[in-house]
mmCIF file of C-alpha atoms and ligand atoms in Angstrom:
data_model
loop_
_atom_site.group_PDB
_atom_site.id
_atom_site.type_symbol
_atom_site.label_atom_id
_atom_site.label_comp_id
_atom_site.label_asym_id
_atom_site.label_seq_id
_atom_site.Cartn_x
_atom_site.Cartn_y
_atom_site.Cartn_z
ATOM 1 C CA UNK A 7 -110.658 -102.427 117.528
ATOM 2 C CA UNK A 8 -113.701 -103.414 119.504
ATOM 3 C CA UNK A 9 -114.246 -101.075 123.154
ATOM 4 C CA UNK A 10 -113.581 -104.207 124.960
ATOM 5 C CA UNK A 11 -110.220 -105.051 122.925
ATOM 6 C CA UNK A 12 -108.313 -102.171 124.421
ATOM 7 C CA UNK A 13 -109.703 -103.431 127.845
ATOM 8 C CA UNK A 14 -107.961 -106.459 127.945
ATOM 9 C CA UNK A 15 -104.030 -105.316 128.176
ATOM 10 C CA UNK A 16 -104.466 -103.826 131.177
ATOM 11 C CA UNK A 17 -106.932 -104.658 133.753
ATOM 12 C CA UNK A 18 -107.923 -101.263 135.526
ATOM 13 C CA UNK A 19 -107.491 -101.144 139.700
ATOM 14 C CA UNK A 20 -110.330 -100.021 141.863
ATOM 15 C CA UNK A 21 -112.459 -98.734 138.769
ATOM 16 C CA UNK A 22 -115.515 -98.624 140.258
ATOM 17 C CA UNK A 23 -114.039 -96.967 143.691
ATOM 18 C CA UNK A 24 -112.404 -94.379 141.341
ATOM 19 C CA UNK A 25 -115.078 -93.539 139.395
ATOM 20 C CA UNK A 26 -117.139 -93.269 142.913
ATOM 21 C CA UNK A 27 -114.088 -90.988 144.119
ATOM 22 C CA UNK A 28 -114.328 -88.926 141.410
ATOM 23 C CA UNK A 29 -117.890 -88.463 141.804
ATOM 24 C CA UNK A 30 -118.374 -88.059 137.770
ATOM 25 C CA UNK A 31 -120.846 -85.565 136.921
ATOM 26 C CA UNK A 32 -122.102 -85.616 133.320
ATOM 27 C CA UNK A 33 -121.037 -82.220 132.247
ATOM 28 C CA UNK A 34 -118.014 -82.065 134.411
ATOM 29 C CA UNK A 35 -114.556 -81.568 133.099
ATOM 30 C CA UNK A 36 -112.070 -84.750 134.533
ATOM 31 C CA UNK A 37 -108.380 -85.277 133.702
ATOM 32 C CA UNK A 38 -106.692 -88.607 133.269
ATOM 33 C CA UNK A 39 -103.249 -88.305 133.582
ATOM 34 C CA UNK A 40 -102.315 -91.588 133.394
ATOM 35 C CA UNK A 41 -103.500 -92.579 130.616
ATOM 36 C CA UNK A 42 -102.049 -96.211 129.970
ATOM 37 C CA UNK A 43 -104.667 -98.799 127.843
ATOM 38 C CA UNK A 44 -107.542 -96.199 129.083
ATOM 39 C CA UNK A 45 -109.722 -98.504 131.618
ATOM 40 C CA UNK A 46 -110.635 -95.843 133.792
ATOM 41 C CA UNK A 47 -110.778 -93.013 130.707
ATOM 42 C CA UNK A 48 -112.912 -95.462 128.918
ATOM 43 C CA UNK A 49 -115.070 -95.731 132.188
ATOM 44 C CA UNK A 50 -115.239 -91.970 132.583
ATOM 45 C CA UNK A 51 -116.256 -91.254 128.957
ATOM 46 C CA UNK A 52 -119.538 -92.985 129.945
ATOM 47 C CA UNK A 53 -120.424 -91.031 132.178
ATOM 48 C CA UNK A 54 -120.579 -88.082 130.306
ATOM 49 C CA UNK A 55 -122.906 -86.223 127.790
ATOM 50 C CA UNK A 56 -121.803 -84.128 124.846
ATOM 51 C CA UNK A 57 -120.678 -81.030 126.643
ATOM 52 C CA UNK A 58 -118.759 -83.275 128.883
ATOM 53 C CA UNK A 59 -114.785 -83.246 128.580
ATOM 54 C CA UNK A 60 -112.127 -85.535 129.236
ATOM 55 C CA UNK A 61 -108.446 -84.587 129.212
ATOM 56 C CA UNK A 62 -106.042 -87.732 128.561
ATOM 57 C CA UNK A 63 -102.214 -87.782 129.687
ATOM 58 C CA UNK A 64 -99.506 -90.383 129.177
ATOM 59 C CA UNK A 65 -95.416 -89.622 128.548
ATOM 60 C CA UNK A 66 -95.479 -93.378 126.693
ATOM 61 C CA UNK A 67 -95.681 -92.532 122.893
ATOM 62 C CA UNK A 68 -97.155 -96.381 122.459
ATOM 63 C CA UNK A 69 -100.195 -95.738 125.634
ATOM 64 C CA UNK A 70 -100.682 -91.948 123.473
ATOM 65 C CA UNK A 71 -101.203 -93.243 120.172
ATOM 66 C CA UNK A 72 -103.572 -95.839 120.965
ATOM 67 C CA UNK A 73 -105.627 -93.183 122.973
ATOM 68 C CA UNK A 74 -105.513 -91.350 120.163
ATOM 69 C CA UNK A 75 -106.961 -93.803 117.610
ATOM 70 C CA UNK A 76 -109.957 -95.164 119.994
ATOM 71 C CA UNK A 77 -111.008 -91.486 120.787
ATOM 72 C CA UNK A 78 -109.990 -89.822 117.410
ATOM 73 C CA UNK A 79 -113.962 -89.509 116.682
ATOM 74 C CA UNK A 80 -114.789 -87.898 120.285
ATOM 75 C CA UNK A 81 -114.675 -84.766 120.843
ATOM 76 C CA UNK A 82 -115.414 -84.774 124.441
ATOM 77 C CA UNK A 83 -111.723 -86.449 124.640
ATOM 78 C CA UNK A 84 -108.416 -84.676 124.068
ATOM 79 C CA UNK A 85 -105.515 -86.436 124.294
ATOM 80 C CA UNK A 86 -101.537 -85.243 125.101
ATOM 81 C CA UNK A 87 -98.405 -86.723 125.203
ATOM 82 C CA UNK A 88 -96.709 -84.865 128.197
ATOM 83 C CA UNK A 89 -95.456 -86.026 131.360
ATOM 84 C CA UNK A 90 -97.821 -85.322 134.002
ATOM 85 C CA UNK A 91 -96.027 -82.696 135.644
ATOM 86 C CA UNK A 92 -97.007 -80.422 132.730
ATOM 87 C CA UNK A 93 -100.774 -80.503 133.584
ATOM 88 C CA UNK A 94 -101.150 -77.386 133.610
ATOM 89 C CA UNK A 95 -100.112 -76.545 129.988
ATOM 90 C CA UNK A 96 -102.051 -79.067 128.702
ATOM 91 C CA UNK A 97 -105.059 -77.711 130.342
ATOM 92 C CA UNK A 98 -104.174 -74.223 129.065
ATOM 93 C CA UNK A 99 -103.691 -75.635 125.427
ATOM 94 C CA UNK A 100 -107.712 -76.366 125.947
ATOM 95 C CA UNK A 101 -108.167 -73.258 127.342
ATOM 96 C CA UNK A 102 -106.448 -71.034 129.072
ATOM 97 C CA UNK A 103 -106.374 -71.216 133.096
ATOM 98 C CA UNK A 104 -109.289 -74.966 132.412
ATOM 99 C CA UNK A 105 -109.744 -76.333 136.071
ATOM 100 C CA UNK A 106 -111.032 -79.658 136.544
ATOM 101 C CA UNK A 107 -114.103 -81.303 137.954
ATOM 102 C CA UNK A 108 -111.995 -84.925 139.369
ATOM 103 C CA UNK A 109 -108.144 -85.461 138.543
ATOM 104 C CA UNK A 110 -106.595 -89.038 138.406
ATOM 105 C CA UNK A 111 -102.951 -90.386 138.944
ATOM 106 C CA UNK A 112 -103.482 -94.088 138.667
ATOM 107 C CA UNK A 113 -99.040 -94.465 138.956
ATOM 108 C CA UNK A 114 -96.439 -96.619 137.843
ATOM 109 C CA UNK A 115 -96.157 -98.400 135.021
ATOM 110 C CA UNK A 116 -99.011 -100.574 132.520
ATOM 111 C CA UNK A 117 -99.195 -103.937 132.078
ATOM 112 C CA UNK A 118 -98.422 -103.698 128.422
ATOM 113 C CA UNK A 119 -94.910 -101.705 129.629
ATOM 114 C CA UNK A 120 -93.858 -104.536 132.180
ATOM 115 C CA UNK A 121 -94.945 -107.520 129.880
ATOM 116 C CA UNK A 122 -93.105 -106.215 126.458
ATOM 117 C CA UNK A 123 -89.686 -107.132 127.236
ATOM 118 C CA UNK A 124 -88.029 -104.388 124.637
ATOM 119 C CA UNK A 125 -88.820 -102.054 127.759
ATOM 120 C CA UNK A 126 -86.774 -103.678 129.868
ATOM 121 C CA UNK A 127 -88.742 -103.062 132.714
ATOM 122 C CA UNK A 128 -89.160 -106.275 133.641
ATOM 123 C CA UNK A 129 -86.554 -108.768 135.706
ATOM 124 C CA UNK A 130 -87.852 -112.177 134.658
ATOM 125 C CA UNK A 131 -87.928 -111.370 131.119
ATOM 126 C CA UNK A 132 -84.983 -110.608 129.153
ATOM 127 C CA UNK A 133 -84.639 -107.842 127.427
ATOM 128 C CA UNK A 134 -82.613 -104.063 126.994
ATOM 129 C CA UNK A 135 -81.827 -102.406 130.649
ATOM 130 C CA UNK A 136 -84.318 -99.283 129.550
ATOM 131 C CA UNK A 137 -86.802 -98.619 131.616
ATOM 132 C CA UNK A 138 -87.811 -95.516 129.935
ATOM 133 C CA UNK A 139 -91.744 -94.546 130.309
ATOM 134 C CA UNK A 140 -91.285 -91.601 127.607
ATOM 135 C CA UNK A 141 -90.124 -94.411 125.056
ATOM 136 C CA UNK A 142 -86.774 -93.306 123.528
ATOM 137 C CA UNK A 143 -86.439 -89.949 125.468
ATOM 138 C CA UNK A 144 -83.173 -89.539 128.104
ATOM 139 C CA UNK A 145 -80.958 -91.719 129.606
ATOM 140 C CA UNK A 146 -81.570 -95.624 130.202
ATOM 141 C CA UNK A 147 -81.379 -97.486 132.948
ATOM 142 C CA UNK A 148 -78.226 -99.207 131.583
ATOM 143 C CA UNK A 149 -76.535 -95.632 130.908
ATOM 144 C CA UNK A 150 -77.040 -95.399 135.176
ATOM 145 C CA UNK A 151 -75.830 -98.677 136.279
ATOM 146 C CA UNK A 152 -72.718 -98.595 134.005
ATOM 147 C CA UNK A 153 -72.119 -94.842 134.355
ATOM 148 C CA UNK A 154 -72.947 -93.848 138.335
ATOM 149 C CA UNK A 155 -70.308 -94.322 140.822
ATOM 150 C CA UNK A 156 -70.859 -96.549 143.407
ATOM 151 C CA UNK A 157 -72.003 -94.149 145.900
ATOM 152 C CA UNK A 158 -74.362 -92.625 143.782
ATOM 153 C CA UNK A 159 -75.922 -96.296 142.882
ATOM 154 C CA UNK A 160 -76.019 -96.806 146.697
ATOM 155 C CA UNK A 161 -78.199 -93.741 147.461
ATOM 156 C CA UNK A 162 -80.352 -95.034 144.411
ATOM 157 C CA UNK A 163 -81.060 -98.604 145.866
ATOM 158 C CA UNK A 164 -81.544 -97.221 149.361
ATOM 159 C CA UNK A 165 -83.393 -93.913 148.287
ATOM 160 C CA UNK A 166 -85.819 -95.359 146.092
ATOM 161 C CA UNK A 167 -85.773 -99.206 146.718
ATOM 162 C CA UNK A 168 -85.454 -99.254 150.340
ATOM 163 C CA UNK A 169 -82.918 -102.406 149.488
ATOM 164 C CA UNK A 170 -80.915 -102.915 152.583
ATOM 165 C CA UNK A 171 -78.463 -104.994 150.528
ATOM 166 C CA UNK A 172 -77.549 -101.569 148.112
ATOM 167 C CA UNK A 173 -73.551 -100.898 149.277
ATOM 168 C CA UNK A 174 -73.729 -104.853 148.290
ATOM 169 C CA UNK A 175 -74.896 -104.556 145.139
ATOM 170 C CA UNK A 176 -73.681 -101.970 144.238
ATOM 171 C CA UNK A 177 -70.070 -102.718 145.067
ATOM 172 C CA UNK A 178 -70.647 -105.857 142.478
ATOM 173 C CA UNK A 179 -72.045 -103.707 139.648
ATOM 174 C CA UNK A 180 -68.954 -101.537 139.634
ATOM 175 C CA UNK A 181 -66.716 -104.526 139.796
ATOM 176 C CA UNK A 182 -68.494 -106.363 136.814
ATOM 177 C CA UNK A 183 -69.365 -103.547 134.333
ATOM 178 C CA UNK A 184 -65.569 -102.749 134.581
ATOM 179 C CA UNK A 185 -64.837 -106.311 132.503
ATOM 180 C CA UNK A 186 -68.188 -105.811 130.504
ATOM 181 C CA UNK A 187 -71.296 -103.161 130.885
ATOM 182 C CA UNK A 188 -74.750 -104.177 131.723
ATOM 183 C CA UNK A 189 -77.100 -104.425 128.647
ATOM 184 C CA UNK A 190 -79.497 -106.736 129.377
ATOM 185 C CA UNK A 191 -82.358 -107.204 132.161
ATOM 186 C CA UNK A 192 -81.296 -110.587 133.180
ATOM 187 C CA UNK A 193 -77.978 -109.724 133.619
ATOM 188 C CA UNK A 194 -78.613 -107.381 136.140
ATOM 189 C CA UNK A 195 -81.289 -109.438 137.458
ATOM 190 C CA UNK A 196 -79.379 -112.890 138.321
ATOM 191 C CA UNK A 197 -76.279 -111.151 139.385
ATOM 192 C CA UNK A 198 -78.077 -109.581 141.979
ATOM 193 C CA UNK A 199 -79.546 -113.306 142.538
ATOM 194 C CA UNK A 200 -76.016 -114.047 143.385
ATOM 195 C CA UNK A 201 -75.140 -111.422 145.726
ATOM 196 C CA UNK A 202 -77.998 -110.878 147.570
ATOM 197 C CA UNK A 203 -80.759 -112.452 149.368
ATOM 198 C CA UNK A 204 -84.198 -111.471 149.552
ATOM 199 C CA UNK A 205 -86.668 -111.972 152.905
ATOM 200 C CA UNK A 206 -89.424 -111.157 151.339
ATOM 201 C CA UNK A 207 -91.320 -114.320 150.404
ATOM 202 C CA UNK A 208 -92.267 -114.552 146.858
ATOM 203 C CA UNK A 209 -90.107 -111.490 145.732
ATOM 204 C CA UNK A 210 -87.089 -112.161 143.721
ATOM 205 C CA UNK A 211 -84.141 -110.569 144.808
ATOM 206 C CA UNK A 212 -83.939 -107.964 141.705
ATOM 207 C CA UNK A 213 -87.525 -106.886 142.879
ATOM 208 C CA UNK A 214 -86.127 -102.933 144.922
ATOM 209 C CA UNK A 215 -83.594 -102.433 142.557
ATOM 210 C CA UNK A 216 -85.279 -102.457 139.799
ATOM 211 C CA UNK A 217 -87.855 -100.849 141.449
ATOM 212 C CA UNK A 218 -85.030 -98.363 142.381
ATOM 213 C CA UNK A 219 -84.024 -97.889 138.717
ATOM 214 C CA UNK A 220 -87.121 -97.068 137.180
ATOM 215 C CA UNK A 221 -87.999 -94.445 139.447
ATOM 216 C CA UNK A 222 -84.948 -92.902 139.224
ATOM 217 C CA UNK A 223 -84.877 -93.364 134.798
ATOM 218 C CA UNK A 224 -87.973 -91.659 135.082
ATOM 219 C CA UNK A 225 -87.865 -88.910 137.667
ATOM 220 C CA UNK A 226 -91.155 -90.379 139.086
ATOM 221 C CA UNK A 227 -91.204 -88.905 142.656
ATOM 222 C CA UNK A 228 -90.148 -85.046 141.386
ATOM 223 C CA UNK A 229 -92.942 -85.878 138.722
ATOM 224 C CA UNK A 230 -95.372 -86.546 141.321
ATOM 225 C CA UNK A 231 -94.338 -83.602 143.510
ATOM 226 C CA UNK A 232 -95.150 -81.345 141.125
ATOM 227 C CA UNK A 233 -98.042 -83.028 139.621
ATOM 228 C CA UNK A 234 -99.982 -82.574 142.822
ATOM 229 C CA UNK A 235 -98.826 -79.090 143.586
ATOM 230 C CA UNK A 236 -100.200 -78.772 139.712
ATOM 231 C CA UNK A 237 -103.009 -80.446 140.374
ATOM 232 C CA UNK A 238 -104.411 -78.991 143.465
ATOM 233 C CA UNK A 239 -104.054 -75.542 141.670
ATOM 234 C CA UNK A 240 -106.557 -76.669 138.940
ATOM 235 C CA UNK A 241 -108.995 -78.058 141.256
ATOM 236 C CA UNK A 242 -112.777 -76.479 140.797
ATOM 237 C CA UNK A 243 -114.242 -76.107 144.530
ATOM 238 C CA UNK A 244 -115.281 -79.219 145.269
ATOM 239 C CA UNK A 245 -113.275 -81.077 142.789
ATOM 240 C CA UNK A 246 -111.993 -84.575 143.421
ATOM 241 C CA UNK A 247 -108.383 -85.508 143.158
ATOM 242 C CA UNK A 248 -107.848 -89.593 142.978
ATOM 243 C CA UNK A 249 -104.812 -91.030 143.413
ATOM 244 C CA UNK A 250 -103.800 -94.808 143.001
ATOM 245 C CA UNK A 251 -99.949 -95.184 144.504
ATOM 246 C CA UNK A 252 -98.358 -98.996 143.773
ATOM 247 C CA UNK A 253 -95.219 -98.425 146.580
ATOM 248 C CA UNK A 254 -95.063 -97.020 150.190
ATOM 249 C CA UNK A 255 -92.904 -93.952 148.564
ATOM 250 C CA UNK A 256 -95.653 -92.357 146.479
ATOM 251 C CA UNK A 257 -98.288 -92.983 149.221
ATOM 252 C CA UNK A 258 -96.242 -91.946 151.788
ATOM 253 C CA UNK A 259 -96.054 -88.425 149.282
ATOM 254 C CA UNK A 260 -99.536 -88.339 148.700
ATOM 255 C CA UNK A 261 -101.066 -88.996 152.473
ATOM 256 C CA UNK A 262 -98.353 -85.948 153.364
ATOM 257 C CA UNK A 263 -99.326 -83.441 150.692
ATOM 258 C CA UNK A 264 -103.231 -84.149 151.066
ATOM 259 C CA UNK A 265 -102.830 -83.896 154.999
ATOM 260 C CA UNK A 266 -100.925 -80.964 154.812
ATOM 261 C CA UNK A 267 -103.373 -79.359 152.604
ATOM 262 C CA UNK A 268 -105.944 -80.494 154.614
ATOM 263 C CA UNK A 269 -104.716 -78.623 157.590
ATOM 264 C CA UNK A 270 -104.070 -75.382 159.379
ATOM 265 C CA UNK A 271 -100.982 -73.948 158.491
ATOM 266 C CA UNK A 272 -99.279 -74.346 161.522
ATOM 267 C CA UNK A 273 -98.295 -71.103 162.372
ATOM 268 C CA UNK A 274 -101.606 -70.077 162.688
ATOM 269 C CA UNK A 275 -102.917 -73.812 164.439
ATOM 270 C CA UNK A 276 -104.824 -72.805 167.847
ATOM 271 C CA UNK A 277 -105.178 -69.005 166.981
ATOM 272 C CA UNK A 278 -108.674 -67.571 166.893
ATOM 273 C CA UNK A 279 -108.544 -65.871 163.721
ATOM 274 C CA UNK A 280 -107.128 -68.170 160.451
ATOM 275 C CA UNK A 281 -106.394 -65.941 157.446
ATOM 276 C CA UNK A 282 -108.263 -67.590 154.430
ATOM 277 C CA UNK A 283 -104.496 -67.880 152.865
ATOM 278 C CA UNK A 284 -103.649 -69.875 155.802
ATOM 279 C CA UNK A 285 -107.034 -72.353 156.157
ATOM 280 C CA UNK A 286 -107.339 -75.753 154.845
ATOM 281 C CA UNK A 287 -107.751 -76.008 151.346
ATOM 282 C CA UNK A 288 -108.664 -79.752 150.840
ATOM 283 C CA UNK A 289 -111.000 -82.301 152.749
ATOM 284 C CA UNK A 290 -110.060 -85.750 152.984
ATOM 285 C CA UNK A 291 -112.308 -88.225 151.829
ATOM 286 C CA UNK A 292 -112.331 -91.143 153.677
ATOM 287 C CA UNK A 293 -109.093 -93.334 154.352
ATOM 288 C CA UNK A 294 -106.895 -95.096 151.819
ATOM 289 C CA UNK A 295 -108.749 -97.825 149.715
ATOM 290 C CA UNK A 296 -107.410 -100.609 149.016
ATOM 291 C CA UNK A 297 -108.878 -103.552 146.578
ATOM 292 C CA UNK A 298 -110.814 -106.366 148.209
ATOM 293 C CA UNK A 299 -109.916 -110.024 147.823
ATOM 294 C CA UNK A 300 -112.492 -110.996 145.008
ATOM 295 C CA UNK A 301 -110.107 -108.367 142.493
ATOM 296 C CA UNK A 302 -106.670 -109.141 144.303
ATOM 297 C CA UNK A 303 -107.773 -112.453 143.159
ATOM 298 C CA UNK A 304 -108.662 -111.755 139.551
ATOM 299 C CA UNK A 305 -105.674 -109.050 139.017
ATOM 300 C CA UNK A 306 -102.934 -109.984 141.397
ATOM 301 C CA UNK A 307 -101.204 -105.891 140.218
ATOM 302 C CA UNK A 308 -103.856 -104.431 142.811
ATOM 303 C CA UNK A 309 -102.767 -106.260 145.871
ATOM 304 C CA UNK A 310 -100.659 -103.443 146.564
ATOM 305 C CA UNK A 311 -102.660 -100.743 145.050
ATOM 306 C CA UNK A 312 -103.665 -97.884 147.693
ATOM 307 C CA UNK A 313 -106.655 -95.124 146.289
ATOM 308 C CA UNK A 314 -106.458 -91.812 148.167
ATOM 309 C CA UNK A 315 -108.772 -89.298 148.006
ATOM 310 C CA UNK A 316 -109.235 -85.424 148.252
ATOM 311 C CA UNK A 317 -111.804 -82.559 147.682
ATOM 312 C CA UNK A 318 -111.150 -78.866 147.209
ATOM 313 C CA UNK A 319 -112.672 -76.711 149.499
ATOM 314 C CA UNK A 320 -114.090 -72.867 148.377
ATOM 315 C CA UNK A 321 -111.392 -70.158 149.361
ATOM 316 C CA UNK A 322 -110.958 -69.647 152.800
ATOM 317 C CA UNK A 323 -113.457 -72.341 154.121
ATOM 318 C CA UNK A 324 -112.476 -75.015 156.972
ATOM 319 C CA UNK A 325 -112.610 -78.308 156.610
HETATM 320 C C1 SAM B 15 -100.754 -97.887 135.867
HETATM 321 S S1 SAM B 15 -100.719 -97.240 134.242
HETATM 322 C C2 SAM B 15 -102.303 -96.488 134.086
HETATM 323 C C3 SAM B 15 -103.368 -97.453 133.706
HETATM 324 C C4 SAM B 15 -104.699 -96.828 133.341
HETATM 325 N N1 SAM B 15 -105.324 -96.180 134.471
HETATM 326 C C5 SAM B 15 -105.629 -97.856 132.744
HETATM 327 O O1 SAM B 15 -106.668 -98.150 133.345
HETATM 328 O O2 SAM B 15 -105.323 -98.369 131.670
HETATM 329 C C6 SAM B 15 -99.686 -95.857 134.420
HETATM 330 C C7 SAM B 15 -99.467 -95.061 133.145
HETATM 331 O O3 SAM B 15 -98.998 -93.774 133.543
HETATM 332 C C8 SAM B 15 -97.967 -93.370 132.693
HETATM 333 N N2 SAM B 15 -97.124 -92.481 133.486
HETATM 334 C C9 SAM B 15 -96.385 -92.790 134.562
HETATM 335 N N3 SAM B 15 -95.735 -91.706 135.013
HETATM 336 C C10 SAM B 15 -96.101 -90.683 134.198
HETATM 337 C C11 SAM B 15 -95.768 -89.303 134.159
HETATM 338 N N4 SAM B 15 -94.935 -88.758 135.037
HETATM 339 N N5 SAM B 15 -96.347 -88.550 133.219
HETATM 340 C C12 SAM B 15 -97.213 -89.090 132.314
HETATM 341 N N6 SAM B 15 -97.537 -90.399 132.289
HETATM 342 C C13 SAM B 15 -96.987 -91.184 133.224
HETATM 343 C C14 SAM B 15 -97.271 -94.638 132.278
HETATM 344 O O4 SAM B 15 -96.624 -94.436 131.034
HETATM 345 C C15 SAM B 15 -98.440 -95.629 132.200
HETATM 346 O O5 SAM B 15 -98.952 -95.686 130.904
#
């Protein structure tokens, strides 16, 4: 397969405003750890020269193997299959206590995940209620809507879909899956159609809970949590963390755990003297990006794409 053959399954967001965040230096040592088709690995490869090194994450066994077989003659590229919250042993599998240079989280899911319908990720194609990033690992999205109770599907919608219609929907789940479970995307999807409305212009109904679902299959914002405490810790001074959030519930985590590394620790906030345990330990850089209209245009996936940025700072230095 041809470089630009892997390119085409999933169009990377904001690659050259990533590879800008991540300031890529040609001997530096970067982590991808969201791996997906590769668009901003491939990018980030490049950049480097032979002692350069490139660490390559993804919990999808499908994204894994094909990173695997493009960079199996590299060896400036290693590649795991781990969820992301296990950074750091991945790093230490390289070499014990490896920091990095620039770290990515480019979230969600990959265009090749929402477009093969066996994933069951998507709501307007049918297919298994899955869901499942680390294919075949843990329980499926069906195994939730057939076995939570009807409060606990409520806090789901509402926690992690923001769907105002959740004690709605979820009231008609438990009602339905008592004559027959839920095994099937469009299933799920069109009874929803029927109970509730959407406001949102050009959403379909289904759009939150399914949202709702997959982050709650896949742990994503307890993986993120402790991604970015993992992260920050393996930060060289200096080093750039990127991250590319898809919903207003990762970037509302990420704009709180880079501003509140970026600040005082409030006990200390207006005292003359700041312990160096207590000083900021990242700078922002810049605001949140977001993709212009020339690539909203061409890849519709980054209209609601949002790049944040930190740095490390040396031990003990203000911002
Ligand atoms: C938006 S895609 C990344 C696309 C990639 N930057 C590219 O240009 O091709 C997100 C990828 O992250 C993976 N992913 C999501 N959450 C993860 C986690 N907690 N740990 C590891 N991989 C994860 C998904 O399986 C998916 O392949």
């Amino acid at each position: 397969m041809s470089g630009s053959d892997w390119a085409v399954e999933h169009t990377p967001v904001l690659l050259p405003e990533v590879l800008a965040a991540l300031n890529v230096r040609a001997s530096g040592v970067y982590l991808d750890a969201t791996y997906g088709r590769g668009g901003h690995a491939g990018a980030i490869v490049e950049k480097l020269v032979a002692d350069g090194r490139l660490l390559c994450l993804d919990r999808d066994p499908v994204a894994v193997a094909e990173a695997r077989a493009r960079f199996a003659a590299d060896s400036r590229v290693s590649v795991f299959l781990a969820p992301f919250s296990a950074l750091a042993a991945c790093a230490d599998h390289i070499s014990p206590g490896l920091k990095f240079d620039g770290i990515l989280f480019d979230l969600g899911v990959s265009s090749p995940q929402l477009d093969d319908p066996s994933r069951g990720f998507s709501f307007m194609q049918d297919g298994p209620l899955d869901m499942r990033m680390s294919k075949g690992v843990g329980p499926t999205a069906a195994d939730v809507v057939n076995g939570a109770s009807e409060a606990e599907l409520i806090r789901i919608f509402r926690e992690f879909g923001e769907e105002r219609f959740a004690p709605r929907i979820a009231r008609a789940i438990v009602a339905d899956r008592a004559s027959k479970p839920f095994e099937r995307t469009l299933e799920l999807a069109e009874m929803i159609s029927r109970v509730a409305r959407t406001r949102e212009r050009h959403k379909h109904p289904a759009t939150r809970v399914f949202q709702a679902l997959r982050i709650h299959v896949n742990g994503e914002l307890d993986e993120l949590e402790a991604a970015l405490n993992a992260a920050f810790e393996r930060l060289v001074p200096q080093g750039r963390l990127a991250v590319i959030s898809f919903h207003s519930l990762e970037d509302r985590m990420v704009k709180q755990f880079m501003r509140r590394h970026a600040s005082t620790d409030p006990v200390y906030a207006g005292l003359p003297f700041v312990p160096a345990h207590a000083a900021p330990k990242l700078r922002l850089v810049g605001k949140a990006i977001q993709a212009d209209s020339e690539e909203t245009a061409r890849n519709p996936r980054a209209r609601s794409a949002r790049l944040r940025v930190a740095e490390r700072l040396n031990e003990g230095l203000a911002a």
